[in-house]
Tab-separated table of C-alpha atoms in Angstrom:
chain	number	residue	atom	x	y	z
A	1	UNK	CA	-62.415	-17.556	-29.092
A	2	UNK	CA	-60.064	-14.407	-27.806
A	3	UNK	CA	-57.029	-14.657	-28.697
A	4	UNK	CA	-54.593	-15.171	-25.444
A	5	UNK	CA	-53.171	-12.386	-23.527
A	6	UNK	CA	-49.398	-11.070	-23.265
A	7	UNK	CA	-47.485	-11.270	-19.873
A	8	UNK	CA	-44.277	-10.174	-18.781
A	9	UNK	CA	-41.181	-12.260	-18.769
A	10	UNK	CA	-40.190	-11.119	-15.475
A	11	UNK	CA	-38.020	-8.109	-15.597
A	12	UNK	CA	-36.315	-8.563	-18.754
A	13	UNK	CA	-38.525	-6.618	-20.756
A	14	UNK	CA	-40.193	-9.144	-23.126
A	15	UNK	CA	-43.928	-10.116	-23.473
A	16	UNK	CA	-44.799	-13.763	-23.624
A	17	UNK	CA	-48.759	-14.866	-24.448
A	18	UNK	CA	-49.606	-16.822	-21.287
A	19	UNK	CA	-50.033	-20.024	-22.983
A	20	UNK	CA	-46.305	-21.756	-24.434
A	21	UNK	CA	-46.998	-24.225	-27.132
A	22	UNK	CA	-43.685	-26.724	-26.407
A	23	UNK	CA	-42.528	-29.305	-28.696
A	24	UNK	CA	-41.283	-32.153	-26.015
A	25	UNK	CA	-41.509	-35.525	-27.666
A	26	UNK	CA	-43.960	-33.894	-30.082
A	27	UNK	CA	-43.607	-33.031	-34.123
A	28	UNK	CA	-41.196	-36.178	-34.787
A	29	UNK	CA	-44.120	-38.623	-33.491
A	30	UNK	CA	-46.845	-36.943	-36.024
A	31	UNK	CA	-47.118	-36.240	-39.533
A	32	UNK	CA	-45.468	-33.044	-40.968
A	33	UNK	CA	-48.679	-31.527	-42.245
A	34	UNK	CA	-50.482	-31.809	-38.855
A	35	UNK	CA	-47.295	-30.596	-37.112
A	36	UNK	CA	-47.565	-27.420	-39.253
A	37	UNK	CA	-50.790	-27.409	-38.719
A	38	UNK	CA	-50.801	-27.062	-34.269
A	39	UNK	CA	-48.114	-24.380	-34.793
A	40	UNK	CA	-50.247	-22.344	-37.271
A	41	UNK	CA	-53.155	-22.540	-34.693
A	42	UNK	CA	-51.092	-21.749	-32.159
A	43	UNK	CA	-50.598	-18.622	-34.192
A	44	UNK	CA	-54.012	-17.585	-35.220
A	45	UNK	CA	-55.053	-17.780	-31.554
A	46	UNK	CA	-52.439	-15.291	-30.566
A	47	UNK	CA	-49.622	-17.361	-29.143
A	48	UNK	CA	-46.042	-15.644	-29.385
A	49	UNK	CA	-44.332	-18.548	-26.889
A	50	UNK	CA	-42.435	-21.191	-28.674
A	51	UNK	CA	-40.626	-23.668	-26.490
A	52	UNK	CA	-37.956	-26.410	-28.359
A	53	UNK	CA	-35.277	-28.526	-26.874
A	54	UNK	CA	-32.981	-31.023	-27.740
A	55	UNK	CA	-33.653	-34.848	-26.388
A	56	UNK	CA	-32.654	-37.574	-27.519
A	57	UNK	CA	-34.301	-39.764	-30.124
A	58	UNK	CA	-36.792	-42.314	-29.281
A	59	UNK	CA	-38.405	-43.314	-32.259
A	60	UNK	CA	-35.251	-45.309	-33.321
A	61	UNK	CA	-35.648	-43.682	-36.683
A	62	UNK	CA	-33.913	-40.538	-36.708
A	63	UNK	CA	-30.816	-39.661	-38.467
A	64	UNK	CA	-28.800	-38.387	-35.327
A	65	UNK	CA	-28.802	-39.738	-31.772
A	66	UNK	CA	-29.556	-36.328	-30.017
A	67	UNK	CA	-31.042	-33.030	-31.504
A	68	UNK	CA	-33.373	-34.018	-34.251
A	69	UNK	CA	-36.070	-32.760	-32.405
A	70	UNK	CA	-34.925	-29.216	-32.898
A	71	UNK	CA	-33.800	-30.024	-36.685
A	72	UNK	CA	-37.448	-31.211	-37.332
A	73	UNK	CA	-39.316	-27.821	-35.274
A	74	UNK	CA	-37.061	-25.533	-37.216
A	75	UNK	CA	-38.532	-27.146	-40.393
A	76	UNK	CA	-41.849	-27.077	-39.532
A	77	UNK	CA	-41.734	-23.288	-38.253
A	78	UNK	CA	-40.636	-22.778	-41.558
A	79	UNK	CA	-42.707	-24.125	-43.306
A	80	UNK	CA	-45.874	-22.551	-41.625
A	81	UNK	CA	-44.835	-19.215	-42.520
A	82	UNK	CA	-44.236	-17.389	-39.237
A	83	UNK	CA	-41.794	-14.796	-39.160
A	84	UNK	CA	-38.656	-15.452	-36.903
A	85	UNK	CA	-39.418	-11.513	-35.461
A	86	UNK	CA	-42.782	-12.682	-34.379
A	87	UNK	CA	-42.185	-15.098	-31.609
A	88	UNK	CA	-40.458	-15.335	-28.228
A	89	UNK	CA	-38.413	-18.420	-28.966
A	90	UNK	CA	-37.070	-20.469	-25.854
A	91	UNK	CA	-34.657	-23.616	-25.957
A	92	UNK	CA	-32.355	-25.226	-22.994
A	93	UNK	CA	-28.945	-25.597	-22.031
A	94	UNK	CA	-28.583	-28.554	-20.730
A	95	UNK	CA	-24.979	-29.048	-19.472
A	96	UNK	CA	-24.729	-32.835	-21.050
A	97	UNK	CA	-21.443	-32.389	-22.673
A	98	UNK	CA	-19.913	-29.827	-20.174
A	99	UNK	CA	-17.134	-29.525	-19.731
A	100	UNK	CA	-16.039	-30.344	-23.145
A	101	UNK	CA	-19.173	-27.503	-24.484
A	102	UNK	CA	-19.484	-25.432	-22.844
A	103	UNK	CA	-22.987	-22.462	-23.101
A	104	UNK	CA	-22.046	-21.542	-26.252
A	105	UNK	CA	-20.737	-24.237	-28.014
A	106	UNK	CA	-24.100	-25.753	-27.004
A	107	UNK	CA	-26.215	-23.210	-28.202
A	108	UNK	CA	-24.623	-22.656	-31.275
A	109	UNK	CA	-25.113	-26.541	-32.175
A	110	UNK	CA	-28.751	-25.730	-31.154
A	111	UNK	CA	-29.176	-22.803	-33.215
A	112	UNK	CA	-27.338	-24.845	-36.208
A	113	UNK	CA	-30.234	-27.685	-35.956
A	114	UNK	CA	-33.140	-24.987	-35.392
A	115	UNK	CA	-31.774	-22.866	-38.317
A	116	UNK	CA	-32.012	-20.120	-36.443
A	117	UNK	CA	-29.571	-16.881	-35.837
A	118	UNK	CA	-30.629	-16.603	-31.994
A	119	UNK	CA	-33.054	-17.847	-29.296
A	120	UNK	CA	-34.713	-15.395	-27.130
A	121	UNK	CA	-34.369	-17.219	-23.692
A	122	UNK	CA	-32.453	-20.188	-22.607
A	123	UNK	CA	-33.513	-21.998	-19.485
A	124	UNK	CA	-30.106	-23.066	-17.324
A	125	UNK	CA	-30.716	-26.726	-16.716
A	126	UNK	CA	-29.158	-27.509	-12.720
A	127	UNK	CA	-25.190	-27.027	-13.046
A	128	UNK	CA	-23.271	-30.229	-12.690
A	129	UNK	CA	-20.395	-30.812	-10.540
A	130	UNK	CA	-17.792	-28.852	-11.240
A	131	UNK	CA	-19.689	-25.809	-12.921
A	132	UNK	CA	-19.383	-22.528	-10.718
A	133	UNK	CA	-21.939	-20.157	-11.255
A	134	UNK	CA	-19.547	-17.462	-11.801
A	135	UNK	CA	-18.869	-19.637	-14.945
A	136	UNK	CA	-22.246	-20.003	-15.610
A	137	UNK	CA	-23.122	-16.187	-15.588
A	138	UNK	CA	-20.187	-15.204	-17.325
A	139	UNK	CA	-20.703	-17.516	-20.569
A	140	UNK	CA	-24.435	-16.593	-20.093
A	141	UNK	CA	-23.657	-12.880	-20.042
A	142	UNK	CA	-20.968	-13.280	-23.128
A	143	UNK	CA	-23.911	-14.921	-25.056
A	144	UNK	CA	-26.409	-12.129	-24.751
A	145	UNK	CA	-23.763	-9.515	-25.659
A	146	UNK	CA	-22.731	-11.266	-28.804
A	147	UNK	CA	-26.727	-11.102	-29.561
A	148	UNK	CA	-26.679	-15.079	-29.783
A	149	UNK	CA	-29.453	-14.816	-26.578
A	150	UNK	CA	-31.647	-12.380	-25.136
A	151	UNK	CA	-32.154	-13.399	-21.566
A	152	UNK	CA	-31.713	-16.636	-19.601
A	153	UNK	CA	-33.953	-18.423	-17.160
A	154	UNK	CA	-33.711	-21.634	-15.398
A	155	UNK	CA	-35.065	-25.145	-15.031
A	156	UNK	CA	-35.930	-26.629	-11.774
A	157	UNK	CA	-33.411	-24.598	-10.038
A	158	UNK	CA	-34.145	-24.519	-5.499
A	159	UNK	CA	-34.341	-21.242	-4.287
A	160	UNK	CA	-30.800	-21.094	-2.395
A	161	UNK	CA	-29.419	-21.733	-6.298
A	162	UNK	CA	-31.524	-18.773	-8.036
A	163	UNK	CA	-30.494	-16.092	-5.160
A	164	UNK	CA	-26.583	-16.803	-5.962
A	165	UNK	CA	-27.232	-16.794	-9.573
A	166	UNK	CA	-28.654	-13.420	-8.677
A	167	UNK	CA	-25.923	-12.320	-6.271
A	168	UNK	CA	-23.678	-13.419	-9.147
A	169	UNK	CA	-25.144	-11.509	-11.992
A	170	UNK	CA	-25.042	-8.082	-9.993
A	171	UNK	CA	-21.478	-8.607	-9.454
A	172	UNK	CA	-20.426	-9.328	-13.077
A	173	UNK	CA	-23.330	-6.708	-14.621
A	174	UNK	CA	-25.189	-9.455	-16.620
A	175	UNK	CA	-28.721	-9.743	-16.464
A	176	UNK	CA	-30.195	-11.832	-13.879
A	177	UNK	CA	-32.697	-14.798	-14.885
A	178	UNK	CA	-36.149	-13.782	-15.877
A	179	UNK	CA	-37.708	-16.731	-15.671
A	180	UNK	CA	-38.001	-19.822	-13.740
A	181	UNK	CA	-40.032	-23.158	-15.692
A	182	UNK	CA	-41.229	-25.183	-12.789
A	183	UNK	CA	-43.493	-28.085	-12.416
A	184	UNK	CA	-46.835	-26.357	-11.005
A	185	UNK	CA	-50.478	-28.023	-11.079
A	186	UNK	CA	-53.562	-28.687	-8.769
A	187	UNK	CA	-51.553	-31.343	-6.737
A	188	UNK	CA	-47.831	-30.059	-7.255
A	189	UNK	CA	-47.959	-26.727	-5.996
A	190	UNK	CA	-44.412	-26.769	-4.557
A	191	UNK	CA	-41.946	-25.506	-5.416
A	192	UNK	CA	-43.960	-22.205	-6.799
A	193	UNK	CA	-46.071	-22.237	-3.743
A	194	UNK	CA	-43.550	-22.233	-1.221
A	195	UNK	CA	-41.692	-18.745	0.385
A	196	UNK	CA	-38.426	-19.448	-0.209
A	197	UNK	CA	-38.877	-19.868	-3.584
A	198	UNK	CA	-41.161	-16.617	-4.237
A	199	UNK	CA	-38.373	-15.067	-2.099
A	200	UNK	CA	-35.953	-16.136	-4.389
A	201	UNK	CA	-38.153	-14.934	-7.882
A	202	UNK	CA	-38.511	-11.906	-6.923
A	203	UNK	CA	-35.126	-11.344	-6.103
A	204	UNK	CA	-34.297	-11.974	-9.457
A	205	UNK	CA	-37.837	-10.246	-11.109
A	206	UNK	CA	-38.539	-13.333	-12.340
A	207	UNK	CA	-41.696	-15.337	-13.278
A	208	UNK	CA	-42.430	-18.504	-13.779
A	209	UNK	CA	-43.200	-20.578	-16.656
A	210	UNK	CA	-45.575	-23.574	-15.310
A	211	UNK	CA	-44.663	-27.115	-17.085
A	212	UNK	CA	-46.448	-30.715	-15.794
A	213	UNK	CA	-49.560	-28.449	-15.377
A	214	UNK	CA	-51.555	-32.108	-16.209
A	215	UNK	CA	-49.419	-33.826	-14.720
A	216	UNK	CA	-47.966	-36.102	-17.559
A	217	UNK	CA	-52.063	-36.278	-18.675
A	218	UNK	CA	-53.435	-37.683	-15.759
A	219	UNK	CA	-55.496	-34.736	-14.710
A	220	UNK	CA	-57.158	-35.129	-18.402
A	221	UNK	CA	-59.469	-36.837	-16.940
A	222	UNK	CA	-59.062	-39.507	-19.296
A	223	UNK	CA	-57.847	-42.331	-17.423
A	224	UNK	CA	-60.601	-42.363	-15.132
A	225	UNK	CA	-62.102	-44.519	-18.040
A	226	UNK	CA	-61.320	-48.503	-18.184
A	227	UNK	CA	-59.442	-49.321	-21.377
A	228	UNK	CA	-57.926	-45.642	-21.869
A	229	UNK	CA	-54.758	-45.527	-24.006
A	230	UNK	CA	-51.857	-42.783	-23.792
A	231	UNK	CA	-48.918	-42.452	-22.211
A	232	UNK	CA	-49.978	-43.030	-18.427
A	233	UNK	CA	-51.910	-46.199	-19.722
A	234	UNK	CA	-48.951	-49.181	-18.005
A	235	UNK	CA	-48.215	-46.823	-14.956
A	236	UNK	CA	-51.277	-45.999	-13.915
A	237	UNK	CA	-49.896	-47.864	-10.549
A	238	UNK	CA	-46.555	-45.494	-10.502
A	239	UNK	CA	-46.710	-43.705	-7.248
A	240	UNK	CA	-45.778	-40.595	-8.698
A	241	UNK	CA	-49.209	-40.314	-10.810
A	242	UNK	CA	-51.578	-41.064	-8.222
A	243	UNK	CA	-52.339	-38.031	-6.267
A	244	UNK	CA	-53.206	-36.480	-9.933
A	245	UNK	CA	-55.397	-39.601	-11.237
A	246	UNK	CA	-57.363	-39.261	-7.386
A	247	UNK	CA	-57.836	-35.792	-8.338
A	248	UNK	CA	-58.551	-36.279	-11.790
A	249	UNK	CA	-62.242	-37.380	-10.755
A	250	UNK	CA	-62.643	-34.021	-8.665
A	251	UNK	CA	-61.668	-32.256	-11.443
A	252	UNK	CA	-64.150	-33.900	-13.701
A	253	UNK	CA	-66.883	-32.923	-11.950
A	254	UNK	CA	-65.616	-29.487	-11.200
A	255	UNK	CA	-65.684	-29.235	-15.283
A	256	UNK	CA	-69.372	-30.412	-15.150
A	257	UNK	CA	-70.155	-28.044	-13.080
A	258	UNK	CA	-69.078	-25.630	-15.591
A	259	UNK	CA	-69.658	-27.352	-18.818
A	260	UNK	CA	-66.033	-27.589	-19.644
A	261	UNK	CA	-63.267	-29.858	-19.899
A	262	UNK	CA	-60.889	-30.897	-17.010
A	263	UNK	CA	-57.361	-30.064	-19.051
A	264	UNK	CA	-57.833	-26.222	-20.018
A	265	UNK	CA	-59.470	-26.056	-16.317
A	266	UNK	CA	-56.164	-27.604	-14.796
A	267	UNK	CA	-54.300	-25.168	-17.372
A	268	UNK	CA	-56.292	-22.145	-16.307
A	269	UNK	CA	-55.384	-23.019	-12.001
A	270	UNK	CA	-51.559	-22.015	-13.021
A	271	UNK	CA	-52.753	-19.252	-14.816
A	272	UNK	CA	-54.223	-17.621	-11.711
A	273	UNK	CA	-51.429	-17.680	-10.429
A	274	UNK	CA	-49.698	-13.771	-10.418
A	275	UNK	CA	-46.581	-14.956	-10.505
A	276	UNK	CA	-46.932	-17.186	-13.472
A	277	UNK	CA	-46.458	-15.794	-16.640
A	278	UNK	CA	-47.124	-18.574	-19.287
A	279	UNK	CA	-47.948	-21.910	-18.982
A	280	UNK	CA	-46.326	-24.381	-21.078
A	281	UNK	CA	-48.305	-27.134	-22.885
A	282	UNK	CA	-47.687	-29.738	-25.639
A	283	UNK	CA	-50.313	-30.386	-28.575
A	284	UNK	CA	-50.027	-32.931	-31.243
A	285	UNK	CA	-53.439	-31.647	-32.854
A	286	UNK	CA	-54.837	-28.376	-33.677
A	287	UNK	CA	-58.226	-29.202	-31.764
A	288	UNK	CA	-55.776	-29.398	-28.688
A	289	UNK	CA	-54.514	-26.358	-29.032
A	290	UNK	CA	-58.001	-24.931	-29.112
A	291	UNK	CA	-59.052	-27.014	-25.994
A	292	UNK	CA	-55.461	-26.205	-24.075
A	293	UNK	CA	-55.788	-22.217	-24.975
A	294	UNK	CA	-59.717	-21.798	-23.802
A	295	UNK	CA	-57.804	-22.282	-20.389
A	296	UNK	CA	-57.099	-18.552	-20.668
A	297	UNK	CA	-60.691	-17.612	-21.434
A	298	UNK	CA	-61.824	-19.829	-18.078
A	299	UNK	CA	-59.655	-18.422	-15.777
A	300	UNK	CA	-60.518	-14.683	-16.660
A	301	UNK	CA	-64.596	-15.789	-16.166
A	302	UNK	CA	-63.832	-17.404	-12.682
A	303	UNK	CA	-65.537	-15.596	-9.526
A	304	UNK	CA	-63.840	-15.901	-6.124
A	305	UNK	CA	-66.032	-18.191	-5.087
A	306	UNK	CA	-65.395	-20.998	-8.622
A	307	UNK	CA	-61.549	-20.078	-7.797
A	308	UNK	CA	-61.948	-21.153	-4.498
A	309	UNK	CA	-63.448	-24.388	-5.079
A	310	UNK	CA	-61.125	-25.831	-7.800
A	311	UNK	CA	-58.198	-24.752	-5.595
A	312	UNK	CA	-59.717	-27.388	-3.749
A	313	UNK	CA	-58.816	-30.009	-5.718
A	314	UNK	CA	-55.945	-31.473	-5.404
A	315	UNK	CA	-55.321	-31.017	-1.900
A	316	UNK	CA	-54.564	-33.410	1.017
């Protein structure tokens, strides 16, 4: 398999790989050896994308209430010997305990966890009430001139919100987002589809980073099978899941058709997608990682015709 491609992170002058392995609700559920294990795959197939955030803990086993999900990825990058220098590193700030931290007192408890000296991009979670964006751009800024960050994006962020954080970061001379991590799959297609919001990226020269891209696992395909287990399995009657489990079946025989599987297929729609640069999926094996990054490989083999089919899917 070819290793993945690089893409740029909108116009801040880093290269991603278009495939992000993330870490959400990940390396704390699995054991340590098989943890190191997806991140050195990710590796040998040329991904450069690392995505970590803080949550908090769900297992009901872990020694702090919020966090230990970074404590336990900074171990395991450790211990699967990739060099700091060698990755694009990404983490959140998430505005929980704002105002009493504010950016930087979060990031630094971040990097304190991770073990790291800096993060390469942190996505801006929605500001809360209170929080001005001149704030916002002005602790941002202050962060990537101590060298703490190298560029910011955002997370879920409307349109209207990313051209005043853009307005705003001319004004003060900080660096406007570069990237914008977005929900984006065969039946979500807004936000990223929409004008307002391609207005808004390239405003900023941003791209985005496409999350959800299965759709929580539905468009797996593997809850079109009685008895399946995973996370869907007790809401596979949630509202929110069913345009992607109707789907799901398309898809399925789309990936016949072409004697692959439905997830890297799914993965590979958001990677047509010019404006995306990465898309960001979770692994808890290294034969996932394998499956999720032969997405890259399908999408550069598609003719007009195959990409006009499985845009199909999905819609109405």
């Amino acid at each position: 398999m070819a290793a993945v491609g690089r893409r740029p992170l909108g116009a801040s002058g880093i290269h991603v790989s278009e495939l992000a392995l993330g870490s959400w609700r990940t390396y704390e559920r699995i054991p340590r050896d098989v943890g190191i294990g997806v991140i050195r795959k990710a590796r040998e197939l040329g991904i450069n994308f690392l995505d970590d955030a803080r949550y908090n803990d769900e297992t009901g086993t872990a020694p702090m209430k919020s966090g230990y999900s970074e404590v336990v990825f900074g171990e395991l990058f450790r211990a699967s010997g990739w060099k700091r220098e060698e990755v694009v590193l990404a983490n959140k700030l998430w505005w929980e305990f704002w105002p009493e931290q504010r950016a930087a007192a979060e990031l630094e408890g971040s990097l304190g966890r991770m073990g790291m000296d800096y993060i390469d991009l942190a996505y801006a979670e929605r500001p809360p009430a209170g929080l001005t964006m001149q704030e916002i751009v002005r602790d941002i800024g202050a962060l990537i001139a101590a060298g703490s960050l190298r560029a910011w994006g955002v997370l879920n962020w409307k349109p209207e919100l990313i051209v005043e954080a853009v307005d705003e970061a001319s004004a003060q001379g900080v660096p406007p987002p570069c990237a914008a991590q977005l929900a984006y799959s065969l039946v979500r297609r807004s936000p990223v589809e929409d004008r307002e919001m391609a207005n808004a990226l390239e405003a900023a020269g941003a791209s985005v980073v496409a999350s959800f891209t299965l759709d929580g696992g539905a468009l797996t395909g593997k809850y079109t099978e009685p008895g399946a287990t995973g996370r869907l399995a007790g809401r596979l009657d949630d509202e929110f899941h069913q345009a992607a489990l109707k789907a799901a079946r398309d898809l399925l025989s789309f990936a016949d058709r072409l004697a692959r599987k439905p997830a890297p297929i799914a993965i590979a729609f958001a990677l047509l997608n010019p404006r995306v640069a990465s898309v960001l999926f979770g692994a808890t094996t290294p034969e996932q990682v394998v499956e999720n990054v032969s997405a890259a490989e399908i999408a550069s083999a598609m003719d007009e015709e195959t990409i006009a089919d499985l845009s199909k899917i999905g819609i109405g």
